[in-house]
Short mmCIF file of C-alpha atoms in Angstrom, two decimals:
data_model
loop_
_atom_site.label_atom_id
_atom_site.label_comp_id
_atom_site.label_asym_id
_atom_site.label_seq_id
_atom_site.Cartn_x
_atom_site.Cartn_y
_atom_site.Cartn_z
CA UNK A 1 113.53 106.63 111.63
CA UNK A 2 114.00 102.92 111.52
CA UNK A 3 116.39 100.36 113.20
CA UNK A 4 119.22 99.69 110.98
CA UNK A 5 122.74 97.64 111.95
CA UNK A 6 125.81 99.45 112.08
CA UNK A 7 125.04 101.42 114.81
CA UNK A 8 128.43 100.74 116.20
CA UNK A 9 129.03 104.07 117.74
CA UNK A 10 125.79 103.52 119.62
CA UNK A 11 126.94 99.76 121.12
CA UNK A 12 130.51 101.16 121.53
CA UNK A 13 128.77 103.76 124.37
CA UNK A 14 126.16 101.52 125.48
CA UNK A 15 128.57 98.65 126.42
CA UNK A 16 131.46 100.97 127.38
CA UNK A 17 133.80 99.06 124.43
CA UNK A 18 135.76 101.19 122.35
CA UNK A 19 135.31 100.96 118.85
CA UNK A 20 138.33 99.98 117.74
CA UNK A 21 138.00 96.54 119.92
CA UNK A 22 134.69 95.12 118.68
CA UNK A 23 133.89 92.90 115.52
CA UNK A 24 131.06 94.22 113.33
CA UNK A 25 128.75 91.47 112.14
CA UNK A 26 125.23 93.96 111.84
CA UNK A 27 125.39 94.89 108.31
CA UNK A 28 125.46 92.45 105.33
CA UNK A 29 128.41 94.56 103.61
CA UNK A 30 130.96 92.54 102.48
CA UNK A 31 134.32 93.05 104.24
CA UNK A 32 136.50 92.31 101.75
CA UNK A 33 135.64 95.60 99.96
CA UNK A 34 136.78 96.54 96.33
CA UNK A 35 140.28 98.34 96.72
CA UNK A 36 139.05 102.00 96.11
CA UNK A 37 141.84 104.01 94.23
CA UNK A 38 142.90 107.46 94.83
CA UNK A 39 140.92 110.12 93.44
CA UNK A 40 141.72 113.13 91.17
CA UNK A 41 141.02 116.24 92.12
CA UNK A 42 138.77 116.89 89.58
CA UNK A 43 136.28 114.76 91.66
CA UNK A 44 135.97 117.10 94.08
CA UNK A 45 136.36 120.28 92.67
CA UNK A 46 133.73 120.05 89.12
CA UNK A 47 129.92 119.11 89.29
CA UNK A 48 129.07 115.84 88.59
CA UNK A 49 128.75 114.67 84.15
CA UNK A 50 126.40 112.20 83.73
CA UNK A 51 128.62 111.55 80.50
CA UNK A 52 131.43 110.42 82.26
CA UNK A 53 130.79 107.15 81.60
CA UNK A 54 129.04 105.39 84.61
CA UNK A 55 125.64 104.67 83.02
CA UNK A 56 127.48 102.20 80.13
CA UNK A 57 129.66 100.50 83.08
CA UNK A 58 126.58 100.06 85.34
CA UNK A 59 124.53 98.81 81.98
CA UNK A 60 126.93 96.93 81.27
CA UNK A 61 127.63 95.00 84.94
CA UNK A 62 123.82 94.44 85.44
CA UNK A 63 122.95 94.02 81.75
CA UNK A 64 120.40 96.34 81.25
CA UNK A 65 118.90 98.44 79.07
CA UNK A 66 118.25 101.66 81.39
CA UNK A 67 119.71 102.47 84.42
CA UNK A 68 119.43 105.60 87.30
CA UNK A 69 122.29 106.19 89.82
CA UNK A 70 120.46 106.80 92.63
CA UNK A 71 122.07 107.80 96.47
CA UNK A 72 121.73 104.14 97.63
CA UNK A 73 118.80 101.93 96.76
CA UNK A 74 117.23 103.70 99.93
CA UNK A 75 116.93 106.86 97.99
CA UNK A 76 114.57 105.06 95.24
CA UNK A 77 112.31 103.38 98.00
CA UNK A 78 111.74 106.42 99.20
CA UNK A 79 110.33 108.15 96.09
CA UNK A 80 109.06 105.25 93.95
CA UNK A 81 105.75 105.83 96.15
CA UNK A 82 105.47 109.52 94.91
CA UNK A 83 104.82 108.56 91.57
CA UNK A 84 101.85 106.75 91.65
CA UNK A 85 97.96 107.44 92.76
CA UNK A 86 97.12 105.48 96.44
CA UNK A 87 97.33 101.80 95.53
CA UNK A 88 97.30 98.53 97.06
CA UNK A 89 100.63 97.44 97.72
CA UNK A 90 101.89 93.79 99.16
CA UNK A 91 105.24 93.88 100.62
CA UNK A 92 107.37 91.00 101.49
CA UNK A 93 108.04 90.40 105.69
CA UNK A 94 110.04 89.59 107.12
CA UNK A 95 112.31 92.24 104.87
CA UNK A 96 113.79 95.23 104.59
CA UNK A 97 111.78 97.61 106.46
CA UNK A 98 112.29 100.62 104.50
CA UNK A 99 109.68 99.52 101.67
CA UNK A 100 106.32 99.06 104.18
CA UNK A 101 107.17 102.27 105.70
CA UNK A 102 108.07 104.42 102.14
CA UNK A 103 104.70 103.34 100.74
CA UNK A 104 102.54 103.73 103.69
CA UNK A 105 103.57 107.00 104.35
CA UNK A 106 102.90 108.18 101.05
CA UNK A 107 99.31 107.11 101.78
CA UNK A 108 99.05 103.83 99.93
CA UNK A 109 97.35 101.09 101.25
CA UNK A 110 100.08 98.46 102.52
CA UNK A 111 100.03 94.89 103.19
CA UNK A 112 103.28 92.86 104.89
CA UNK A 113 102.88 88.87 104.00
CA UNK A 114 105.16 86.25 103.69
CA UNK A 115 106.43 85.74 99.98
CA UNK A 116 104.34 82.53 98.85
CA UNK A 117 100.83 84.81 100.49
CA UNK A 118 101.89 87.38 98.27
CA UNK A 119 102.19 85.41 95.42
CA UNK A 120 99.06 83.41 95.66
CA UNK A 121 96.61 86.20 94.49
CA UNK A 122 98.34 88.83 92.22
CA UNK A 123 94.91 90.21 91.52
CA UNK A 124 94.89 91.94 95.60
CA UNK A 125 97.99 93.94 94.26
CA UNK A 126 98.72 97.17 92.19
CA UNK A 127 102.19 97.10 93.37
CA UNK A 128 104.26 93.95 94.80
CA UNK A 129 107.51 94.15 96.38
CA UNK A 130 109.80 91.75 97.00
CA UNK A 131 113.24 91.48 98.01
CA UNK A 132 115.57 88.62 96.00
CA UNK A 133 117.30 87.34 97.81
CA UNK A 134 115.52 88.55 100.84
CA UNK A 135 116.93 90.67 103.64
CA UNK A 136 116.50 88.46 106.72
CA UNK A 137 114.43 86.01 105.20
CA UNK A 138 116.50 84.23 102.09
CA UNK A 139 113.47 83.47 99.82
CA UNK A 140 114.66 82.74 96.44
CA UNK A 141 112.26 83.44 93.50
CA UNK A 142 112.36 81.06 89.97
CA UNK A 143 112.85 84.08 87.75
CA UNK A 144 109.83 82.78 85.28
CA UNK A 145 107.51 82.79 88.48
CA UNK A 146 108.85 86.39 88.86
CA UNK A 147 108.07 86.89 85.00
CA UNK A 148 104.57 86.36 85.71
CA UNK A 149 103.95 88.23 88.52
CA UNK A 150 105.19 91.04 86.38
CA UNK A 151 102.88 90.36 83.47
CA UNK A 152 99.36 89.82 85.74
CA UNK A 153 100.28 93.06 87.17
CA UNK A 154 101.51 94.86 84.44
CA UNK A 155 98.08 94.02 82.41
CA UNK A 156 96.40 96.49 84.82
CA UNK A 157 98.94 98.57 85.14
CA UNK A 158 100.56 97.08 87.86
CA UNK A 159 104.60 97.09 89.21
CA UNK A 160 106.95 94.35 90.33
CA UNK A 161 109.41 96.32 92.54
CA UNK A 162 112.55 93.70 93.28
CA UNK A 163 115.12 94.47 95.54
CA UNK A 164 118.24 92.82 94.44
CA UNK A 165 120.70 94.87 96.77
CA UNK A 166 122.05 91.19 97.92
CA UNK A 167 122.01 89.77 94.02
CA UNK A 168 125.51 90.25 93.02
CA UNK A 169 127.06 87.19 94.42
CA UNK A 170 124.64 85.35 92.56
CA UNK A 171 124.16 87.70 89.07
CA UNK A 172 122.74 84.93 86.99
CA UNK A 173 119.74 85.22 89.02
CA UNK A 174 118.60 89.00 88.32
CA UNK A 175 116.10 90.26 86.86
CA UNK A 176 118.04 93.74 85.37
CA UNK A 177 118.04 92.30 81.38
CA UNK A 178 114.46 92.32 81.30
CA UNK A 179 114.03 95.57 83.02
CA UNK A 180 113.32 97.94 80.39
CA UNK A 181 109.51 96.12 80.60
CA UNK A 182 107.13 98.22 81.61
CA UNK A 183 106.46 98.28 85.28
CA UNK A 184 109.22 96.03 86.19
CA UNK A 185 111.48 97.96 88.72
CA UNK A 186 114.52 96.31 89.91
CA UNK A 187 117.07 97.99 92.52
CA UNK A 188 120.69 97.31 93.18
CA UNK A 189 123.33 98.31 95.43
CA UNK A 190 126.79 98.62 95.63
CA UNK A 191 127.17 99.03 99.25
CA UNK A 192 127.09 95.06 100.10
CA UNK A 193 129.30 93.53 97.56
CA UNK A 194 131.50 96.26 96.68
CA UNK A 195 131.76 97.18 100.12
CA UNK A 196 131.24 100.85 99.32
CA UNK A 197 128.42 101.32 101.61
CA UNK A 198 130.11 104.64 102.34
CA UNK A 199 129.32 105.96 98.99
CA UNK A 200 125.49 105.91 99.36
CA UNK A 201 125.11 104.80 95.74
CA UNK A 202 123.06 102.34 94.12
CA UNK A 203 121.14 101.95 90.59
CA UNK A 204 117.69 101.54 89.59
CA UNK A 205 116.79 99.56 86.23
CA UNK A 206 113.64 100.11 84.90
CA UNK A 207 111.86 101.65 81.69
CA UNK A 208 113.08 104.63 80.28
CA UNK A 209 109.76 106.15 80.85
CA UNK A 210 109.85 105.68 84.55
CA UNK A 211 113.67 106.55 85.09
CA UNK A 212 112.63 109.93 83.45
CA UNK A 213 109.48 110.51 86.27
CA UNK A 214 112.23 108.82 89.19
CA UNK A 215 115.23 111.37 88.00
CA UNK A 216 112.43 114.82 88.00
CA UNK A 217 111.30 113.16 91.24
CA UNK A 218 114.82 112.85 92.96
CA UNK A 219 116.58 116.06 91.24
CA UNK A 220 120.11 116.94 89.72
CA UNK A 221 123.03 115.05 90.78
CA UNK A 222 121.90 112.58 93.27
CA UNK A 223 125.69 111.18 93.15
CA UNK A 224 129.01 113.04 94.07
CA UNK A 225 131.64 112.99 91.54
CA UNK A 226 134.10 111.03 94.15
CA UNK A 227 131.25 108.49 93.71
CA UNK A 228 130.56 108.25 90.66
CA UNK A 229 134.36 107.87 89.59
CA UNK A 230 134.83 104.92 92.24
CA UNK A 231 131.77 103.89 90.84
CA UNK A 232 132.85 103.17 87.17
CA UNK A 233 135.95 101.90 87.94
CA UNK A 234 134.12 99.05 90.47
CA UNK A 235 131.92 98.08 87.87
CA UNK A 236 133.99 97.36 85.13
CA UNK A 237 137.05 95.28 87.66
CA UNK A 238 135.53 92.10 86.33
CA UNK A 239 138.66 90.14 87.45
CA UNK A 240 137.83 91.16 91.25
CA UNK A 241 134.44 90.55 91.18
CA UNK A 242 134.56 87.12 90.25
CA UNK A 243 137.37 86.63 93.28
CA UNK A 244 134.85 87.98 95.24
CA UNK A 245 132.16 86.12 94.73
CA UNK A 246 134.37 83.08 95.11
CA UNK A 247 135.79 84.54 98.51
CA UNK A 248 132.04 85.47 99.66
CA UNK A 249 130.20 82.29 99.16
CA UNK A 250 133.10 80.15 101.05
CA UNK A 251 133.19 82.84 103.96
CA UNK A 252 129.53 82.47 104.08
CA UNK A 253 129.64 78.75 103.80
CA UNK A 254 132.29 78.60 106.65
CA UNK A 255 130.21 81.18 108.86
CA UNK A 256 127.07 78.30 108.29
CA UNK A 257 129.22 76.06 109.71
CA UNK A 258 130.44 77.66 112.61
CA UNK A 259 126.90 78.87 113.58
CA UNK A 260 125.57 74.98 113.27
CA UNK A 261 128.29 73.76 115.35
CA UNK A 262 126.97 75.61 118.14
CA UNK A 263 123.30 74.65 117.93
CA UNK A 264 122.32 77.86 115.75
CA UNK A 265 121.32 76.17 112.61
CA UNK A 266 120.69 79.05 110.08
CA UNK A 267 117.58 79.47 109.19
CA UNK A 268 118.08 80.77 105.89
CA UNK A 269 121.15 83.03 104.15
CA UNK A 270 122.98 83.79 101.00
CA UNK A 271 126.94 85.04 100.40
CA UNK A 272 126.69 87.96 102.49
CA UNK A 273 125.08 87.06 106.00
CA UNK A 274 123.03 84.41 107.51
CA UNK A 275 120.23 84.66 109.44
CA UNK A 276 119.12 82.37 112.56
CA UNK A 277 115.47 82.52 114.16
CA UNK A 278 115.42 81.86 117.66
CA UNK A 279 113.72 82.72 120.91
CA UNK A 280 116.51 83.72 122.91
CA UNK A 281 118.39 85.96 119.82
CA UNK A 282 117.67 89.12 121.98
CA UNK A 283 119.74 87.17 125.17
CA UNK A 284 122.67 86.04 122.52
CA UNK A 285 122.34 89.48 121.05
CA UNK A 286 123.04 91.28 124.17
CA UNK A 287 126.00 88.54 125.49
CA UNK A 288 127.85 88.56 122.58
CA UNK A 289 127.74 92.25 122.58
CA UNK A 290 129.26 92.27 126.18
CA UNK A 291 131.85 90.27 124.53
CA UNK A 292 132.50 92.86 122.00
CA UNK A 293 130.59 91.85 118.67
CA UNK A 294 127.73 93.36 116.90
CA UNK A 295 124.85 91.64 115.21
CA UNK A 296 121.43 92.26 113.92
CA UNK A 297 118.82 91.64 116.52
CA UNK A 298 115.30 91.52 114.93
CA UNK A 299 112.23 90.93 117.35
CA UNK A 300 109.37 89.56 114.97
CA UNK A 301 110.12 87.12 114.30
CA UNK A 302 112.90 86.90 117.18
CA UNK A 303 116.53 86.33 115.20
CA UNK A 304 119.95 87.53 114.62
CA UNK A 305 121.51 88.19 111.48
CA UNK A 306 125.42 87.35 110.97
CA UNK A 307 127.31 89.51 108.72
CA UNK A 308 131.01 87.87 107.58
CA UNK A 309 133.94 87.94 109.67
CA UNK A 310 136.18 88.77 107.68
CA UNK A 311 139.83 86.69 108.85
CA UNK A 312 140.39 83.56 110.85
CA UNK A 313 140.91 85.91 114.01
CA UNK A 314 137.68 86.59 113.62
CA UNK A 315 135.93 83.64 113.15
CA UNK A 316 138.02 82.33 116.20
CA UNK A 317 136.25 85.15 118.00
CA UNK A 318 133.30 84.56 117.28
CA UNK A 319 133.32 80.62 117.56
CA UNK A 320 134.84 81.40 121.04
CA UNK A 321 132.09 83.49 121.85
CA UNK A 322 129.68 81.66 121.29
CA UNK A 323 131.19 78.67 122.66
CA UNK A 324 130.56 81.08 126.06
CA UNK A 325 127.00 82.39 125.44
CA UNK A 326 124.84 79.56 123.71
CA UNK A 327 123.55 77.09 125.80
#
């Protein structure tokens, strides 16, 4: 399997820290999660109803026509490549690594480019996915550009695939309400913003046509009812997510700063991380996890991804830190 951050218990034994003493920065989950409510019994004890009203919430939140509850966005990269014949695919790198790997093994032919290679000759691709905003990288796509990637490759039957798992800081930018289009395919999450990573849940909005083949492809019940009640309830809090937002982009803006005050001008970021490219990120990955904090270490390119601290403890911990480990 792939690399992924939070691997805490892993660092916690491999640097002889306990768990409870170290500062979490390797995932872009937000820690100021939505307050999750208890949860009926009922939950627990009945199968999950797919009329329990989820699908109008989550239509509703990302304005679409169509959506899937899938186990995590993860769940839908895994079988969107099942349900075509061997294609040409472009994927976005550096990104999420999940999406190169999904489609290859499902015997497509895969190429990893930057964004603006991928972009340049729509006619190389059957399938292009990207990831908006991008997972380490940051690109940022003008949705009309997007538009017309999705038509050129649509006219031959072509897909856009967008991964908007980091999107929901900045909703005005998503591509959900035009969705329903044929062989546009845009995933969310609600394990980063919502801070419900736990839940394995996310949503895929798409045609109705292809959220039909997805759901035979992925089977009954691909959320628990615990889930899917935390779920609706999330998506509907509209009061909390616009203090979130609010409280994500300023902790993001003040982690920026803290990083360029030390020499580690960010390379590129959005309200849930920041990411810095640098030669020595494996060296500054493994002294500030000596010192008790986890981040992403990437080696191509070489950089380290910052998740949010999430009080002023721990942004004084980390701006001593690095105060001790970057030259």
């Amino acid at each position: 399997m792939l690399e992924h951050g939070g691997r805490l218990r892993r660092a916690a034994h491999e640097y002889g820290i306990a768990m409870e003493h170290w500062l979490d920065l390797s995932t872009g989950i937000s820690p100021f999660g939505w307050p999750v409510p208890d949860i009926p019994a009922s939950a627990w004890q009945r199968l999950p109803e797919e009329d329990d009203g989820l699908i109008e919430a989550a239509c509703a939140y990302y304005e679409a026509s169509c959506v899937l509850p899938v186990a995590g966005s993860q769940a839908a990269i895994q079988a969107l490549p099942a349900l075509r014949l061997p294609s040409r695919v472009g994927v976005i790198a550096p990104g999420y690594a999940e999406h190169a790997y999904a489609w290859q093994r499902a015997g497509h032919q895969v190429t990893s480019q930057a964004a603006d290679a991928l972009l340049a000759d729509l006619s190389a691709w059957d399938v292009l996915v990207l990831i908006h905003p991008n997972n380490p990288g940051g690109e940022r796509f003008d949705l009309d550009a997007l538009l017309h990637a999705h038509g050129e490759l649509a006219k031959r039957g072509g897909w856009l695939v967008v991964d908007e798992a980091f999107m929901d800081v900045t909703p005005q930018h998503s591509l959900c309400r035009y969705a329903d289009c044929e062989g546009l395919i845009v995933l969310r999450s609600v394990g980063k913003f919502f801070g419900l990573a736990g839940a394995r849940a996310g949503f895929v909005c798409a045609s109705s046509d292809l959220l039909h083949a997805l759901r035979d492809q992925l089977g009954p019940w691909t959320l628990s009812g615990p889930s899917r009640h935390v779920l609706q309830r999330a998506l509907a809090d509209r009061a909390w997510q616009m203090r979130a937002r609010t409280r994500l982009l300023q902790a993001s803006e003040r982690l920026a700063a803290l990083l360029c005050a030390h020499g580690w001008q960010p390379t590129a970021g959005c309200g849930l991380f920041q990411w810095c490219r640098r030669d020595d990120a494996p060296r500054v990955h493994r002294a500030l996890a000596q010192r008790g904090i986890l981040t992403r270490l990437f080696e191509t390119p070489a950089s380290l991804r910052f998740g949010l601290p999430p009080d002023d403890a721990a942004f004084a911990r980390l701006d001593q830190a690095l105060r001790e480990v970057a030259p």
